[in-house]
């Protein structure tokens, strides 16, 4: 007699839960039992399995409306970054057969929202965000600290990316502090970002790579200043006012992990995304958002006091916060 689909699914789930229930008694044998049960459930009933364990979800559509709302409500003073990231991700995820991985390079002064955006992007691509097994964060000073070990880091990086994309085609890789990365290390991932159908039997075309860097921040600020001094709105600044300047500037910057990088030379970075320096009004918006996040009533007196404690650039005109919103949390805690 053949079991119904619902009964078979229930039996599979019971096997998995039963194995876990007795784990305290026979760790080794039960671990094997859990492994076998998990494989059975994952293979025969993937939808059921994914209710209890994280799955890659590479075919999961991007909720563009939700992403747009988050960027507009939580990212202050960054009309360019919001527009570029939304269009880039939407276009990439809607393309069933992309020709290469999506590669974004985010640039700007500290505290302008680069890390925050990478968190928002991760959450919209994988439910657990930065805690997902399919989102991988590399911090240059932590993971690649020694210049004399460049070759070792390159080999390790290739193995890590190869293994994780093999497990999940839509893996996300975030490289923070690119301006502190030793030159040459990032070139190790060049084959994975290129227009190859496969590399070593693995397709990387659905993966996403995001670089975060302070390099180029001064170039962005100078452009913003030129607009301000000419009496033009910051919203008038367009991507073509900055993207070329950024790519050339970062390529020639010895204090950049992308210095003379083949990723730029071969045009493998899809978008250089500029994050504009934040003005006084944006800092106040950050303070209010932080107060709401802590469940506090917004006190405009406190908002003003925190914002006025920030230091601004240039010294004479004092237009842009030189730390963005970087120290808002600690300063708010003081009050």
Coordinates of N, CA and C in Angstrom, one line a residue, residues 287 291 294 296 301-309 328-335:
X287 N 20.3 60.6 14.2 CA 20.0 60.6 15.7 C 18.6 60.2 16.0
X291 N 17.2 56.9 18.1 CA 16.4 57.0 19.2 C 15.1 56.1 19.1
X294 N 15.9 52.5 19.6 CA 16.0 52.1 21.0 C 14.7 52.2 21.8
X296 N 13.0 54.9 22.2 CA 12.9 56.2 23.0 C 12.0 57.2 22.2
X301 N 15.8 68.4 21.5 CA 16.9 69.0 22.2 C 18.1 68.1 22.2
X302 N 17.9 66.8 22.5 CA 19.0 65.9 22.5 C 19.5 65.7 21.0
X303 N 18.6 65.6 20.1 CA 19.0 65.5 18.7 C 19.9 66.6 18.3
X304 N 19.6 67.8 18.6 CA 20.4 69.0 18.3 C 21.8 68.9 19.0
X305 N 21.8 68.6 20.2 CA 23.0 68.5 21.0 C 24.0 67.5 20.4
X306 N 23.5 66.3 20.1 CA 24.3 65.3 19.5 C 24.9 65.7 18.2
X307 N 24.0 66.3 17.3 CA 24.4 66.7 16.0 C 25.5 67.8 16.0
X308 N 25.3 68.7 17.0 CA 26.3 69.8 17.1 C 27.6 69.4 17.6
X309 N 27.7 68.2 18.2 CA 29.0 67.8 18.8 C 29.9 67.1 17.7
X328 N 27.3 58.4 16.2 CA 25.9 58.8 16.7 C 25.5 57.9 17.9
X329 N 25.7 56.6 17.7 CA 25.3 55.7 18.8 C 25.9 56.0 20.1
X330 N 27.3 56.1 20.1 CA 28.0 56.3 21.3 C 27.7 57.7 21.9
X331 N 27.5 58.7 21.1 CA 27.2 60.0 21.6 C 25.8 60.1 22.2
X332 N 24.9 59.4 21.6 CA 23.5 59.3 22.1 C 23.5 58.6 23.4
X333 N 24.3 57.6 23.6 CA 24.4 56.9 24.9 C 24.8 57.8 26.0
X334 N 25.7 58.8 25.6 CA 26.2 59.7 26.6 C 25.0 60.5 27.2
X335 N 24.0 60.8 26.4 CA 22.9 61.6 26.9 C 21.8 60.8 27.5

